[in-house]
């Protein structure tokens, strides 16, 4: 027995009685061809399992396939978000920008699929409509929207947390006669904005990326904002040839840093609290953060930025001052400064030229708190202030985060228990990865699993799953299932810790954007090292309590 390239113990496959691939199926059915699903497929094939990946879209990339609106791009550094399982792949693919744009990401995903010869195991335009566990055969019957059915001993749902677009229930929405698009369901053909009267509803990360990108070509751009967000510069730029060389030579170190990082980023935590510094030192530090790339503003901020209200207010005051300095109309500037949450109360967006856009003569901000939308008509949007006519409406209104895709898959576990009933009061999971009563079923990258640079967490989970299945095959086990007590322990931890830490309390991280959704924390407050520690303990103890 040796170790594999992930540093995990290798278990030799052995012939045994417990392991049989279903006659009319495969060992593993993977759902979703995003970053997580593609990696899971790669692992499954490397480990010698038969596998098929079902993907609802017509191409691979998952969230990076569907979110193809102008200027959609990473706000994690390209080389920290992308795959790090293969040094060869890492060194072969040269990202153009520190924060790659959607077309480059989609090209990358396709190149990975081809490099590892995965395409013949992927079925596109195959949306899973139900999955039912059969106790006797310890396998799942998976139904697809084309009417076909296949059997898998295991189902691994890599359906993502941001994959079900949310359209608010605005009267008349479907009767609009112009072009109506959602950022998370963007058409394959580019949307023609040139010379058009365009409305954008929503100013979360998607809206604020798109708005500056189209402002110059449209005739008019009207932005419907319900809540302002704390936007700070992404500070993207091309990766220089010297940096490309450094990335390649520093691969092992980069991988090690990511492995130790709480949130899967390279940004190092700060060693000081806000009021350890004098006012001048603080301003200089904030200015430095403002000019640093992406999530550094979050991950490298003062240690108490999220937990001390006065500290949070200092940082927010700095950003508000910046907004007032950029936006020329003081009334518009005030409306762009959040009044309902501090930094981190919602997931902060990172922008390029966003606030500057409001200085353009063809751009108008509509404050929906002052003048709410009453309905959409055939020709435009009506608020309490009156009707404005449009050619294009962009819905940048977000997603049914975390649980949306899993709950829509109509999953039935042991004794026909539905996942939607098991999760009626919010998700109940172990490590955001599996749940009790649903044997041989995993959901890497799902709710409760990650918080930060998602692929780093879901990659750890995929490794754990693959190792477990290899172990099961070698030792003749048929069933893997988390004990109820461990599911309860993790779920209780998530719910308790969520209230203590200062992140996401006013946001979709608690399901607050979807009317009627239970208020439950949907991400992992424990951080990546904890997740890794727990998983390695389970491996060390030979999955005691999990296998039958
Ligand atoms: P979001 O953050 O949920 O923002 C949705 C926006 O729509 C909010 O401004 C929201 O206002 C507004 N909205 C929702 N319902 C509305 C209604 N009935 N009337 C008017 N406005 C309404 O969604 P998102 O912008 O798509 O971003 C979701 C997540 O995707 C991000 O947080 C991020 O994790 C990820 N993302 C990442 C990137 C990137 O840079 N890598 C880019 C895009 C997205 P309220 O705030 O008032 O609810």
XYZ file of C-alpha atoms and ligand atoms in Angstrom:
596
model
C 0.000 0.000 0.000
C 1.383 3.458 -0.914
C 0.031 6.965 -1.056
C -1.616 8.522 -4.072
C -0.938 11.968 -5.549
C -3.341 13.538 -3.020
C -1.299 12.127 -0.151
C -4.027 9.605 0.724
C -3.533 5.936 1.484
C -4.012 3.718 -1.509
C -6.121 0.636 -1.009
C -5.695 -2.089 -3.576
C -8.947 -3.083 -5.261
C -9.729 -6.663 -4.300
C -12.201 -9.152 -5.631
C -14.946 -9.588 -3.073
C -18.544 -10.611 -2.724
C -19.980 -7.331 -1.562
C -19.125 -5.293 -4.628
C -21.144 -5.775 -7.788
C -21.831 -3.210 -10.437
C -25.573 -3.157 -11.251
C -26.224 -5.170 -14.408
C -27.956 -2.356 -16.283
C -26.039 0.501 -14.770
C -22.827 1.882 -13.405
C -21.015 2.086 -10.127
C -21.475 5.825 -9.846
C -23.983 8.286 -11.274
C -22.666 11.822 -10.953
C -25.046 14.733 -11.445
C -23.744 18.076 -12.694
C -20.783 18.953 -14.930
C -19.482 21.889 -12.916
C -16.058 22.108 -11.313
C -17.023 19.563 -8.631
C -18.784 17.029 -10.863
C -16.005 16.966 -13.447
C -13.414 16.351 -10.733
C -15.551 13.609 -9.177
C -15.818 11.940 -12.573
C -12.055 12.152 -13.049
C -11.490 10.526 -9.643
C -14.066 7.797 -10.269
C -12.446 6.784 -13.548
C -8.928 6.998 -12.130
C -10.029 4.642 -9.371
C -11.408 2.173 -11.875
C -15.129 2.680 -11.280
C -17.701 2.781 -14.029
C -19.373 6.171 -14.007
C -21.688 8.388 -15.957
C -22.149 12.100 -15.453
C -25.572 13.587 -16.186
C -25.702 17.303 -16.963
C -28.826 19.385 -17.594
C -27.009 21.943 -19.778
C -25.791 21.613 -23.344
C -22.189 22.108 -22.282
C -19.857 21.586 -19.342
C -18.921 24.176 -16.710
C -21.935 24.219 -14.392
C -22.333 27.679 -12.931
C -19.665 28.848 -15.392
C -21.755 27.511 -18.247
C -25.040 29.145 -17.239
C -23.702 32.493 -15.999
C -22.406 33.775 -19.329
C -23.576 37.377 -18.968
C -21.151 40.135 -20.021
C -18.178 40.417 -17.654
C -19.065 37.334 -15.610
C -15.765 36.344 -14.041
C -14.157 34.730 -11.007
C -13.623 36.841 -7.948
C -11.344 34.196 -6.470
C -7.908 34.191 -8.122
C -8.043 31.967 -11.215
C -5.184 29.725 -10.050
C -6.720 29.206 -6.601
C -10.240 28.481 -7.869
C -9.187 26.129 -10.664
C -8.030 22.536 -10.242
C -4.890 21.834 -8.281
C -5.060 18.032 -8.317
C -2.705 17.809 -11.285
C 0.548 19.756 -11.383
C 0.791 19.018 -15.083
C -2.612 20.591 -15.749
C -1.787 23.544 -13.513
C 1.436 24.217 -15.378
C -0.069 23.663 -18.824
C -2.967 26.082 -18.539
C -1.903 29.710 -18.448
C -4.726 31.900 -17.157
C -4.867 35.212 -18.938
C -6.075 37.250 -15.954
C -5.736 37.010 -12.197
C -9.551 36.799 -12.229
C -10.603 34.907 -15.334
C -13.662 35.781 -17.380
C -16.444 33.317 -18.186
C -15.370 32.511 -21.764
C -11.870 31.596 -20.563
C -13.309 29.501 -17.715
C -15.596 27.631 -20.097
C -12.639 26.953 -22.421
C -10.655 25.681 -19.446
C -13.417 23.304 -18.342
C -13.688 21.905 -21.854
C -9.937 21.464 -22.074
C -9.889 19.556 -18.768
C -12.658 17.279 -20.002
C -10.696 16.559 -23.177
C -7.288 16.236 -21.518
C -8.543 13.508 -19.200
C -10.806 11.930 -21.817
C -13.945 12.463 -19.747
C -16.384 13.543 -22.466
C -17.515 10.040 -23.405
C -18.727 9.552 -19.835
C -20.821 12.736 -19.839
C -24.428 12.939 -21.029
C -25.430 16.527 -21.793
C -29.032 17.816 -21.863
C -29.830 15.117 -19.306
C -31.636 16.619 -16.352
C -32.286 14.299 -13.440
C -35.961 14.330 -12.489
C -35.871 11.750 -9.682
C -33.604 9.326 -7.843
C -34.985 6.479 -5.765
C -32.983 4.250 -3.432
C -33.683 0.516 -3.527
C -32.952 -1.191 -0.240
C -32.597 -4.696 -1.599
C -30.002 -3.941 -4.257
C -28.480 -1.038 -2.295
C -28.562 1.082 -5.415
C -30.314 4.099 -6.916
C -32.683 4.291 -9.867
C -32.078 7.633 -11.533
C -34.644 9.045 -13.934
C -33.737 11.603 -16.591
C -35.995 14.165 -18.323
C -35.735 12.313 -21.654
C -37.586 9.392 -20.026
C -34.515 7.172 -19.634
C -33.539 5.536 -16.363
C -30.236 4.212 -15.127
C -29.027 2.457 -12.047
C -26.047 3.410 -9.953
C -24.753 1.905 -6.759
C -23.916 5.443 -5.733
C -25.336 8.815 -6.636
C -23.061 11.802 -6.239
C -24.936 15.034 -6.736
C -22.574 17.850 -7.661
C -25.416 20.188 -8.489
C -23.913 23.249 -6.818
C -25.245 25.889 -4.489
C -25.930 28.627 -7.032
C -27.625 26.694 -9.802
C -31.356 27.408 -9.481
C -32.050 30.970 -10.645
C -34.625 32.902 -8.647
C -37.227 35.096 -10.354
C -39.225 37.230 -7.936
C -42.959 36.818 -8.128
C -43.657 40.198 -9.759
C -47.109 40.481 -11.391
C -46.919 40.545 -15.195
C -43.285 39.307 -15.390
C -43.986 36.764 -18.093
C -46.098 39.146 -20.177
C -43.168 41.461 -21.033
C -42.906 41.623 -24.839
C -39.239 42.648 -24.990
C -36.194 40.502 -24.166
C -36.181 39.167 -20.616
C -33.081 37.346 -19.290
C -31.751 36.085 -15.970
C -28.005 36.385 -15.299
C -27.945 32.787 -14.065
C -29.711 31.428 -17.135
C -28.025 33.474 -19.800
C -28.709 32.421 -23.414
C -25.957 30.921 -25.542
C -26.451 33.601 -28.189
C -25.151 36.980 -26.981
C -27.907 39.416 -25.959
C -27.917 42.510 -28.181
C -27.721 45.565 -25.941
C -26.559 48.092 -28.556
C -28.770 51.160 -28.561
C -31.368 49.462 -26.347
C -33.295 50.747 -23.338
C -32.183 48.315 -20.652
C -33.373 47.638 -17.098
C -31.303 45.650 -14.584
C -33.112 44.417 -11.479
C -30.775 43.435 -8.644
C -27.400 44.702 -7.469
C -25.766 41.557 -6.025
C -22.456 40.204 -7.380
C -23.985 39.386 -10.782
C -25.760 42.709 -11.318
C -22.765 44.812 -10.319
C -20.471 42.859 -12.671
C -22.854 43.250 -15.620
C -23.865 46.910 -15.140
C -20.530 48.602 -16.008
C -19.959 46.119 -18.829
C -23.021 47.196 -20.836
C -23.393 50.860 -19.819
C -21.490 52.255 -22.801
C -23.354 50.413 -25.530
C -26.936 50.810 -24.344
C -29.148 53.812 -25.089
C -30.218 53.940 -21.461
C -29.550 51.821 -18.391
C -31.970 51.876 -15.466
C -30.881 50.024 -12.361
C -33.536 48.843 -9.945
C -31.855 48.510 -6.562
C -33.661 47.138 -3.532
C -30.594 47.050 -1.271
C -27.185 48.549 -1.862
C -24.098 46.363 -1.412
C -20.611 46.984 -0.057
C -18.698 46.800 -3.354
C -14.919 47.167 -3.456
C -12.519 46.918 -6.399
C -11.666 43.508 -7.823
C -8.319 44.919 -9.015
C -8.042 42.440 -11.831
C -5.131 42.544 -14.254
C -3.391 40.273 -16.736
C -0.932 37.733 -15.351
C 2.529 38.725 -16.539
C 4.964 36.166 -18.020
C 7.091 36.487 -14.850
C 4.043 35.735 -12.696
C 3.168 32.762 -14.909
C 6.656 31.367 -14.304
C 6.379 32.004 -10.538
C 2.993 30.284 -10.380
C 4.416 27.190 -12.020
C 7.569 27.014 -9.933
C 5.598 27.793 -6.751
C 2.865 25.220 -7.326
C 3.645 23.018 -4.316
C 3.813 25.989 -1.983
C 0.562 27.425 -3.361
C -1.168 24.110 -2.867
C 0.139 23.881 0.706
C -1.053 27.407 1.548
C -4.498 26.676 0.149
C -4.644 23.467 2.151
C -4.021 25.322 5.405
C -6.223 28.297 4.605
C -9.489 28.550 6.518
C -11.451 29.671 3.484
C -9.380 28.238 0.629
C -7.682 31.495 -0.405
C -4.062 32.585 -0.632
C -4.822 35.840 1.239
C -3.186 35.635 4.637
C -5.102 36.653 7.771
C -4.210 39.916 9.474
C -2.573 39.707 12.930
C -4.187 42.858 14.354
C -7.601 43.978 15.550
C -9.066 47.254 14.268
C -8.320 49.448 17.255
C -4.803 48.065 17.779
C -3.838 50.563 15.089
C -3.990 54.341 15.337
C -6.498 56.159 13.113
C -3.752 57.011 10.598
C -2.429 53.453 10.544
C -5.964 52.160 10.092
C -6.667 54.438 7.139
C -3.389 53.454 5.531
C -4.237 49.772 6.041
C -7.750 50.236 4.594
C -6.259 52.034 1.603
C -3.859 49.134 1.110
C -6.752 46.647 1.320
C -8.795 48.699 -1.162
C -5.958 48.308 -3.663
C -5.414 44.616 -3.070
C -7.062 41.944 -5.238
C -10.489 40.395 -4.653
C -11.286 38.766 -1.332
C -8.214 40.219 0.422
C -10.618 42.907 1.681
C -12.469 40.172 3.496
C -9.897 37.509 4.331
C -6.998 39.825 5.236
C -9.014 42.483 7.028
C -8.627 43.156 10.772
C -9.353 40.076 12.882
C -12.457 41.657 14.462
C -13.977 43.166 11.321
C -16.872 40.694 11.336
C -17.332 40.285 15.060
C -17.018 43.797 16.515
C -19.738 46.233 15.394
C -17.523 49.281 15.918
C -14.730 47.676 13.879
C -17.149 46.799 11.099
C -18.493 50.369 11.098
C -14.941 51.738 10.675
C -14.372 49.683 7.528
C -17.844 50.520 6.195
C -17.166 54.223 6.853
C -14.030 53.956 4.751
C -15.932 52.376 1.836
C -18.772 54.924 2.139
C -16.185 57.703 1.891
C -14.809 56.092 -1.274
C -18.311 55.840 -2.794
C -18.974 59.537 -2.046
C -15.657 60.357 -3.689
C -16.441 58.429 -6.884
C -20.153 59.127 -7.466
C -20.681 62.749 -8.451
C -24.387 63.089 -7.579
C -24.497 63.115 -3.748
C -28.075 61.812 -3.665
C -27.152 58.819 -5.854
C -24.022 58.221 -3.759
C -26.096 58.082 -0.555
C -28.469 55.571 -2.122
C -25.511 53.377 -3.134
C -24.233 53.212 0.447
C -25.825 50.282 2.319
C -27.839 51.327 5.355
C -29.356 47.949 6.222
C -26.255 45.798 6.769
C -22.579 46.023 7.589
C -19.706 44.504 5.641
C -20.196 40.732 5.530
C -23.908 40.901 6.432
C -24.255 39.831 2.798
C -21.661 38.272 0.515
C -19.627 41.281 -0.667
C -19.220 41.759 -4.430
C -15.937 42.774 -6.084
C -16.254 45.202 -8.965
C -14.590 46.961 -11.858
C -15.819 50.497 -12.521
C -19.196 49.907 -10.853
C -19.636 53.163 -8.940
C -18.160 55.155 -11.837
C -21.030 53.914 -14.031
C -23.470 56.135 -12.121
C -21.651 59.227 -13.445
C -22.713 58.417 -17.007
C -25.570 60.501 -18.389
C -27.508 57.471 -19.692
C -27.573 55.665 -16.293
C -30.380 56.031 -13.741
C -30.723 54.464 -10.298
C -34.209 53.576 -9.072
C -34.415 52.979 -5.337
C -36.979 50.239 -4.826
C -37.181 50.902 -1.097
C -38.586 54.352 -1.926
C -40.576 53.334 -5.009
C -41.283 49.560 -5.116
C -42.118 47.689 -8.312
C -45.868 47.223 -8.669
C -45.875 45.166 -11.887
C -44.188 44.400 -15.175
C -46.268 45.376 -18.205
C -45.887 44.334 -21.836
C -43.616 47.317 -22.416
C -41.756 47.950 -19.186
C -41.611 48.153 -15.405
C -44.078 50.030 -13.267
C -43.155 51.279 -9.810
C -45.164 53.453 -7.430
C -43.494 56.343 -9.274
C -44.857 55.345 -12.726
C -43.998 53.276 -15.811
C -40.648 53.174 -17.629
C -40.436 51.439 -20.995
C -37.653 49.007 -21.920
C -36.386 46.788 -24.737
C -34.488 44.438 -22.399
C -35.016 43.477 -18.752
C -32.154 41.699 -16.967
C -33.138 39.818 -13.829
C -30.018 39.747 -11.648
C -32.143 38.508 -8.776
C -30.049 35.613 -7.528
C -30.593 31.955 -6.731
C -32.373 29.485 -4.491
C -29.062 28.998 -2.741
C -27.678 25.816 -1.202
C -30.629 23.468 -1.207
C -32.403 24.581 -4.420
C -31.063 21.999 -6.870
C -31.025 19.039 -4.460
C -34.606 19.581 -3.377
C -35.805 19.823 -6.984
C -34.329 16.407 -7.838
C -37.103 14.465 -6.100
C -34.824 12.193 -4.075
C -36.274 9.269 -2.129
C -34.018 7.490 0.332
C -34.587 4.528 2.624
C -38.277 3.573 3.076
C -39.247 6.115 0.433
C -38.363 9.056 2.654
C -38.135 12.219 0.553
C -35.181 14.538 0.923
C -37.630 17.448 0.828
C -39.296 16.044 3.981
C -35.980 15.284 5.676
C -34.946 18.899 5.012
C -38.343 20.538 5.563
C -36.850 22.626 8.362
C -33.588 23.316 6.532
C -30.755 20.990 5.500
C -29.589 18.249 7.862
C -26.180 17.042 6.777
C -22.902 15.594 7.891
C -20.012 17.770 6.651
C -22.315 19.154 3.946
C -21.721 15.875 2.203
C -24.220 13.177 3.151
C -27.288 12.616 5.269
C -28.853 9.856 7.304
C -31.535 7.740 5.618
C -29.990 8.344 2.184
C -27.381 5.589 1.839
C -24.832 5.605 -0.984
C -25.665 9.227 -1.705
C -23.272 12.193 -1.501
C -23.518 15.868 -2.393
C -20.049 17.483 -2.488
C -20.209 21.259 -2.830
C -23.676 21.214 -1.276
C -25.181 23.090 1.689
C -23.200 23.170 4.989
C -20.041 22.184 3.113
C -18.110 25.280 2.158
C -17.600 28.934 2.947
C -15.120 30.795 0.818
C -13.326 29.481 -2.222
C -15.842 26.724 -3.005
C -13.819 24.365 -5.245
C -11.228 23.889 -2.532
C -13.836 22.577 -0.103
C -15.764 20.506 -2.622
C -12.471 19.070 -3.917
C -11.682 17.822 -0.389
C -15.131 16.278 -0.205
C -14.724 14.581 -3.579
C -11.390 13.102 -2.449
C -13.062 11.797 0.708
C -15.898 10.190 -1.256
C -13.575 8.525 -3.744
C -11.336 7.168 -0.989
C -14.393 5.782 0.820
C -15.670 4.007 -2.284
C -12.250 2.513 -3.008
C -12.131 1.245 0.576
C -15.625 -0.219 0.286
C -14.718 -2.064 -2.898
C -11.554 -3.434 -1.367
C -13.290 -4.647 1.771
C -16.566 -5.830 0.342
C -18.971 -3.272 1.780
C -22.224 -2.428 -0.019
C -23.582 0.509 1.899
C -22.178 3.777 3.184
C -24.368 5.937 5.370
C -23.723 8.507 8.037
C -25.027 7.644 11.524
C -27.963 9.847 12.606
C -26.026 11.150 15.629
C -23.211 12.547 13.451
C -25.670 14.240 11.111
C -27.304 15.853 14.139
C -23.973 16.911 15.616
C -22.796 18.648 12.415
C -26.171 20.276 11.758
C -26.401 21.555 15.342
C -22.834 22.880 15.072
C -23.698 24.753 11.849
C -26.833 26.280 13.337
C -25.174 27.301 16.605
C -21.942 28.662 15.120
C -23.874 30.531 12.430
C -25.450 32.735 15.065
C -22.071 33.472 16.693
C -20.090 34.575 13.663
C -20.932 37.773 11.864
C -21.293 36.566 8.317
C -24.295 36.497 6.014
C -26.967 37.282 8.572
C -28.956 39.412 6.117
C -28.584 37.218 3.085
C -29.295 34.162 1.032
C -26.765 32.315 3.225
C -29.719 32.046 5.617
C -32.235 31.504 2.803
C -33.656 34.982 3.371
C -34.001 35.866 -0.325
C -36.638 33.206 -1.020
C -40.096 33.815 0.439
C -41.085 30.955 2.777
C -37.634 29.315 2.921
C -36.663 28.273 6.476
C -34.119 30.622 8.074
C -31.192 28.234 8.305
C -27.496 28.752 7.711
C -26.573 27.113 4.422
C -22.785 27.214 4.492
C -20.026 25.846 6.697
C -19.016 28.074 9.619
C -16.242 25.710 10.775
C -13.697 26.360 8.015
C -11.752 24.079 5.769
C -9.088 22.743 8.177
C -11.843 21.436 10.491
C -13.550 19.710 7.598
C -10.251 18.104 6.578
C -9.467 17.002 10.143
C -12.824 15.313 10.617
C -12.556 13.552 7.282
C -9.076 12.240 7.988
C -10.176 10.914 11.394
C -12.954 8.963 9.699
C -10.433 7.501 7.246
C -7.982 6.674 10.067
C -10.754 4.763 11.862
C -11.586 2.786 8.723
C -14.968 4.497 8.338
C -16.169 2.935 11.566
C -19.955 3.282 11.870
C -20.416 4.303 8.238
C -20.201 1.016 6.340
C -22.325 -2.098 6.034
P -27.758 37.950 -5.068
O -26.492 38.279 -4.436
O -28.744 37.142 -4.323
O -28.410 39.325 -5.509
C -29.726 39.374 -5.967
C -30.146 40.800 -6.128
O -31.490 40.816 -6.568
C -30.099 41.596 -4.834
O -29.701 42.901 -5.112
C -31.536 41.529 -4.374
O -31.906 42.582 -3.525
C -32.244 41.638 -5.697
N -33.595 41.139 -5.600
C -34.007 39.915 -5.230
N -35.344 39.857 -5.242
C -35.774 41.062 -5.631
C -37.052 41.629 -5.811
N -38.172 40.939 -5.574
N -37.130 42.912 -6.217
C -36.015 43.623 -6.427
N -34.782 43.157 -6.257
C -34.661 41.887 -5.858
O -27.543 37.189 -6.467
P -26.321 37.309 -7.491
O -25.964 38.716 -7.713
O -26.668 36.470 -8.659
O -25.132 36.649 -6.722
C -25.293 35.400 -6.066
C -23.958 34.839 -5.703
O -23.356 34.279 -6.855
C -22.941 35.823 -5.202
O -23.118 36.201 -3.873
C -21.670 35.061 -5.415
O -21.484 34.099 -4.426
C -21.956 34.374 -6.738
N -21.439 35.227 -7.822
C -20.081 35.327 -7.923
C -19.563 36.144 -8.884
C -18.102 36.304 -8.967
O -17.638 37.386 -9.015
N -17.355 35.262 -8.995
C -20.372 36.845 -9.751
C -21.731 36.694 -9.629
C -22.252 35.891 -8.643
P -31.832 42.400 -1.923
O -30.381 42.474 -1.588
O -32.642 43.515 -1.389
O -32.421 41.060 -1.614
